[in-house]
Short mmCIF file of C-alpha atoms in Angstrom, two decimals:
data_model
loop_
_atom_site.label_atom_id
_atom_site.label_comp_id
_atom_site.label_asym_id
_atom_site.label_seq_id
_atom_site.Cartn_x
_atom_site.Cartn_y
_atom_site.Cartn_z
CA MET R 1 -141.13 -95.84 -86.47
CA THR R 2 -139.36 -93.38 -88.77
CA SER R 3 -136.38 -92.46 -86.57
CA ASP R 4 -132.96 -92.69 -88.18
CA PHE R 5 -130.53 -94.49 -85.85
CA SER R 6 -128.48 -97.67 -85.97
CA VAL R 7 -126.42 -99.85 -83.67
CA HIS R 8 -122.64 -99.38 -83.44
CA MET R 9 -120.90 -102.52 -82.28
CA ASP R 10 -118.20 -102.31 -79.62
CA GLU R 11 -115.91 -105.31 -79.21
CA TYR R 12 -115.38 -104.41 -75.53
CA LEU R 13 -119.08 -104.33 -74.56
CA PRO R 14 -121.66 -107.13 -74.33
CA LEU R 15 -124.38 -106.92 -77.00
CA ARG R 16 -127.04 -106.03 -74.41
CA ASP R 17 -125.01 -102.96 -73.38
CA VAL R 18 -124.49 -101.90 -77.00
CA VAL R 19 -128.25 -102.12 -77.64
CA PHE R 20 -129.00 -100.27 -74.40
CA ASN R 21 -126.58 -97.44 -75.24
CA THR R 22 -127.96 -97.17 -78.78
CA LEU R 23 -131.58 -96.86 -77.63
CA ARG R 24 -130.65 -94.54 -74.76
CA GLN R 25 -128.85 -92.13 -77.10
CA ALA R 26 -131.76 -92.26 -79.57
CA ILE R 27 -134.15 -91.20 -76.80
CA LEU R 28 -131.87 -88.51 -75.39
CA LYS R 29 -131.24 -87.02 -78.83
CA GLY R 30 -134.93 -87.09 -79.71
CA GLU R 31 -134.59 -89.69 -82.48
CA LEU R 32 -137.16 -91.70 -80.51
CA LYS R 33 -139.87 -89.24 -79.50
CA PRO R 34 -141.77 -88.96 -76.18
CA GLY R 35 -144.83 -91.19 -76.37
CA GLU R 36 -143.46 -93.26 -79.26
CA ARG R 37 -144.19 -96.99 -78.98
CA LEU R 38 -141.15 -99.28 -78.87
CA MET R 39 -141.94 -102.53 -80.66
CA GLU R 40 -139.48 -105.30 -79.81
CA ILE R 41 -139.72 -106.99 -83.22
CA ALA R 42 -139.29 -103.74 -85.18
CA LEU R 43 -136.33 -102.64 -83.04
CA ALA R 44 -134.68 -106.06 -83.28
CA GLU R 45 -134.96 -105.99 -87.08
CA ARG R 46 -133.67 -102.43 -87.30
CA LEU R 47 -130.64 -103.12 -85.10
CA GLY R 48 -130.00 -106.60 -86.49
CA VAL R 49 -130.22 -108.35 -83.12
CA SER R 50 -132.55 -110.81 -81.39
CA ARG R 51 -135.38 -109.68 -79.14
CA THR R 52 -133.55 -110.72 -75.96
CA PRO R 53 -131.08 -107.76 -75.78
CA ILE R 54 -133.94 -105.43 -76.77
CA ARG R 55 -136.01 -106.70 -73.85
CA GLU R 56 -133.05 -106.34 -71.46
CA ALA R 57 -132.41 -102.80 -72.68
CA MET R 58 -136.08 -101.90 -72.13
CA ARG R 59 -135.86 -102.97 -68.49
CA LYS R 60 -132.80 -100.78 -67.90
CA LEU R 61 -134.36 -97.83 -69.72
CA GLU R 62 -137.46 -98.20 -67.56
CA LEU R 63 -135.30 -97.99 -64.43
CA GLU R 64 -133.81 -94.74 -65.75
CA GLY R 65 -137.26 -93.30 -66.35
CA LEU R 66 -136.71 -93.08 -70.11
CA VAL R 67 -139.22 -95.81 -70.95
CA VAL R 68 -142.58 -96.70 -69.42
CA MET R 69 -144.47 -99.98 -69.69
CA ILE R 70 -148.15 -99.56 -70.59
CA PRO R 71 -150.51 -102.49 -69.84
CA ARG R 72 -151.64 -104.25 -73.05
CA ARG R 73 -149.59 -101.82 -75.14
CA GLY R 74 -146.01 -102.54 -74.19
CA ALA R 75 -143.10 -100.11 -73.95
CA GLN R 76 -143.06 -96.50 -75.04
CA VAL R 77 -140.73 -93.54 -74.65
CA ALA R 78 -141.63 -91.72 -71.42
CA ASN R 79 -143.13 -88.27 -71.69
CA ILE R 80 -141.51 -85.43 -69.78
CA THR R 81 -144.01 -83.96 -67.31
CA GLU R 82 -143.68 -80.99 -64.95
CA LYS R 83 -144.55 -83.21 -61.97
CA ASP R 84 -141.76 -85.69 -62.75
CA LEU R 85 -139.37 -82.82 -63.36
CA ASN R 86 -140.17 -81.07 -60.07
CA ASP R 87 -139.92 -84.33 -58.09
CA VAL R 88 -136.47 -85.13 -59.51
CA LEU R 89 -135.07 -81.61 -59.10
CA GLU R 90 -136.33 -81.28 -55.51
CA VAL R 91 -134.37 -84.39 -54.58
CA ARG R 92 -131.36 -83.23 -56.57
CA ILE R 93 -131.02 -79.85 -54.83
CA ALA R 94 -131.33 -81.43 -51.36
CA LEU R 95 -128.59 -83.95 -52.11
CA GLU R 96 -126.41 -81.47 -53.97
CA ASN R 97 -126.49 -79.06 -51.04
CA MET R 98 -125.07 -81.82 -48.86
CA ALA R 99 -122.41 -82.64 -51.46
CA ILE R 100 -121.41 -78.97 -51.74
CA GLU R 101 -121.06 -78.63 -47.96
CA LYS R 102 -118.79 -81.68 -47.81
CA ALA R 103 -116.84 -80.62 -50.92
CA CYS R 104 -116.10 -77.21 -49.42
CA GLU R 105 -114.59 -79.00 -46.43
CA ASN R 106 -112.66 -81.67 -48.29
CA MET R 107 -111.75 -80.46 -51.78
CA THR R 108 -108.02 -80.53 -52.50
CA GLU R 109 -106.11 -78.19 -54.80
CA ASP R 110 -105.93 -80.97 -57.37
CA SER R 111 -109.72 -81.37 -57.31
CA MET R 112 -110.12 -77.59 -57.49
CA SER R 113 -108.02 -77.55 -60.64
CA LYS R 114 -110.07 -80.38 -62.14
CA LEU R 115 -113.29 -78.50 -61.35
CA TRP R 116 -112.01 -75.41 -63.16
CA VAL R 117 -110.92 -77.49 -66.16
CA ALA R 118 -114.36 -79.16 -66.22
CA ALA R 119 -116.06 -75.75 -66.20
CA LYS R 120 -113.95 -74.61 -69.17
CA GLU R 121 -114.55 -77.91 -70.97
CA PHE R 122 -118.29 -77.37 -70.70
CA GLU R 123 -117.85 -73.88 -72.13
CA ARG R 124 -115.90 -75.37 -75.04
CA THR R 125 -118.62 -77.92 -75.82
CA THR R 126 -121.26 -75.19 -76.04
CA ALA R 127 -119.45 -73.88 -79.13
CA GLU R 128 -119.87 -77.28 -80.82
CA GLY R 129 -123.63 -77.34 -80.37
CA ASN R 130 -123.79 -81.08 -79.59
CA LEU R 131 -126.47 -81.42 -76.89
CA VAL R 132 -125.38 -84.87 -75.72
CA LYS R 133 -121.73 -83.76 -75.34
CA MET R 134 -122.83 -80.67 -73.43
CA ALA R 135 -124.95 -82.79 -71.09
CA GLU R 136 -122.00 -85.13 -70.50
CA ALA R 137 -119.70 -82.17 -69.79
CA ASP R 138 -122.24 -80.81 -67.30
CA VAL R 139 -122.40 -84.22 -65.61
CA ALA R 140 -118.59 -84.33 -65.41
CA PHE R 141 -118.48 -80.93 -63.69
CA HIS R 142 -120.94 -81.92 -60.96
CA GLU R 143 -119.34 -85.36 -60.57
CA ILE R 144 -116.12 -83.72 -59.35
CA ILE R 145 -118.08 -81.98 -56.59
CA TYR R 146 -119.84 -85.21 -55.65
CA GLN R 147 -116.58 -87.16 -55.47
CA ALA R 148 -115.01 -84.45 -53.31
CA SER R 149 -117.76 -84.96 -50.71
CA GLY R 150 -116.05 -88.21 -49.72
CA ASN R 151 -119.43 -89.75 -48.83
CA ARG R 152 -119.75 -93.00 -50.80
CA ARG R 153 -123.46 -93.46 -50.11
CA LEU R 154 -124.23 -89.89 -51.15
CA ILE R 155 -122.22 -90.33 -54.35
CA GLN R 156 -124.08 -93.58 -55.09
CA VAL R 157 -127.51 -91.98 -54.67
CA LEU R 158 -126.53 -88.93 -56.74
CA ASN R 159 -125.20 -91.15 -59.52
CA ASN R 160 -128.48 -93.09 -59.59
CA LEU R 161 -130.39 -89.83 -59.75
CA ARG R 162 -128.06 -88.55 -62.47
CA GLU R 163 -129.52 -90.94 -65.03
CA GLN R 164 -133.02 -89.63 -64.35
CA ILE R 165 -131.81 -86.03 -64.68
CA TYR R 166 -129.80 -86.67 -67.87
CA ARG R 167 -132.75 -86.37 -70.21
CA TYR R 168 -133.84 -83.14 -68.57
CA ARG R 169 -130.34 -81.73 -69.03
CA VAL R 170 -130.56 -82.33 -72.77
CA GLU R 171 -133.90 -80.48 -72.91
CA TYR R 172 -132.50 -77.59 -70.88
CA LEU R 173 -129.49 -77.19 -73.13
CA LYS R 174 -131.55 -76.60 -76.27
CA GLU R 175 -131.62 -72.83 -75.60
CA GLU R 176 -128.46 -70.82 -76.30
CA GLU R 177 -129.35 -68.30 -73.59
CA THR R 178 -129.55 -70.99 -70.93
CA ARG R 179 -126.28 -72.56 -72.11
CA ASN R 180 -124.51 -69.22 -71.61
CA LEU R 181 -126.11 -68.90 -68.18
CA LEU R 182 -124.85 -72.35 -67.27
CA VAL R 183 -121.29 -71.42 -68.24
CA ARG R 184 -121.44 -68.44 -65.86
CA GLU R 185 -122.96 -70.50 -63.04
CA HIS R 186 -120.22 -73.12 -63.33
CA GLU R 187 -117.56 -70.43 -62.98
CA GLU R 188 -119.31 -68.81 -60.00
CA MET R 189 -119.77 -72.15 -58.24
CA THR R 190 -116.12 -73.04 -58.78
CA LYS R 191 -115.08 -69.72 -57.24
CA ALA R 192 -117.41 -70.14 -54.24
CA ILE R 193 -116.14 -73.66 -53.52
CA ARG R 194 -112.53 -72.51 -53.86
CA GLU R 195 -113.28 -69.84 -51.23
CA ARG R 196 -114.98 -72.50 -49.04
CA ASP R 197 -118.14 -70.37 -49.08
CA VAL R 198 -120.79 -73.05 -48.52
CA LYS R 199 -123.77 -70.67 -48.41
CA LYS R 200 -122.79 -68.92 -51.63
CA ALA R 201 -122.14 -72.19 -53.47
CA GLN R 202 -125.49 -73.58 -52.33
CA GLU R 203 -127.29 -70.41 -53.45
CA ILE R 204 -125.72 -70.74 -56.88
CA ALA R 205 -126.68 -74.41 -56.98
CA TYR R 206 -130.29 -73.53 -56.17
CA GLU R 207 -130.39 -70.85 -58.88
CA HIS R 208 -128.76 -73.33 -61.25
CA VAL R 209 -131.47 -75.94 -60.63
CA GLU R 210 -134.30 -73.38 -60.72
CA ASN R 211 -133.07 -71.94 -64.02
CA GLN R 212 -132.82 -75.50 -65.32
CA ARG R 213 -136.39 -76.23 -64.23
CA MET R 214 -137.79 -73.14 -65.95
CA GLY R 215 -135.79 -73.80 -69.11
CA ILE R 216 -137.10 -77.37 -69.34
CA ILE R 217 -140.69 -76.26 -68.74
CA ARG R 218 -140.36 -73.74 -71.58
CA SER R 219 -139.01 -76.51 -73.79
CA ILE R 220 -141.89 -78.84 -72.85
CA HIS R 221 -144.47 -76.16 -73.62
CA THR R 222 -142.75 -75.20 -76.88
CA ASP R 223 -142.71 -78.82 -78.03
CA SER R 224 -146.37 -79.25 -77.03
CA ASN R 225 -147.42 -76.10 -78.90
CA SER R 226 -145.45 -77.17 -81.97
CA GLU R 227 -147.13 -80.58 -81.94
CA THR R 228 -150.57 -78.95 -81.57
CA SER R 229 -149.83 -76.61 -84.49
CA VAL R 230 -148.75 -79.50 -86.69
CA LYS R 231 -151.86 -81.49 -85.80
CA GLY R 232 -154.07 -78.46 -86.37
CA GLY R 233 -152.43 -77.76 -89.72
CA SER R 234 -152.90 -81.33 -90.88
CA LYS R 235 -156.66 -80.95 -90.58
CA LYS R 236 -156.82 -78.13 -93.08
#
């Protein structure tokens, strides 16, 4: 394990949550690579904690789909596959269409203003180049739409799904071209919802998810080709 990350204590959070957040960020930022084994003892020594919070963090990361448990091998960072991606995004678009329909009915002027501010905030973060901040800003934009649906069960399911999508968002945001596209889609969706145009907003949401899917697949293939090149070069 050669990744460079460390734990940052927070007096307001239990140790298990601090460890969980540290490992989660390391995976999302690529400091812990897909397929990398996660050894409890090594992680505990690196972070200066016992194995108990490491074990608890692993269980939560497994629920989010960021870690998988391999029989007789233990935990490792989950790989991103096209099948997993397609499954998650199919569910997302179905639920998001419902949220958009409800939001168009229920969204207040105050929520409309917040949605516009969130769209501009995402645009601002793209200039910083911090992938995690961009992903969080994208989450914040869609969260306003979900909350405006007024359906607590729908919001709960979408929030659970959000954690599984988070990692894919980070992959998608690696390309500058797709980040610029996302800025435009946020603005167009905000306008459609303001005009209570459900069909238009849902069409934009579908294009948004489809563009995201294709961007992530390109990223997966690029990473795979890079890894193959490195392995091939090492044999020379």
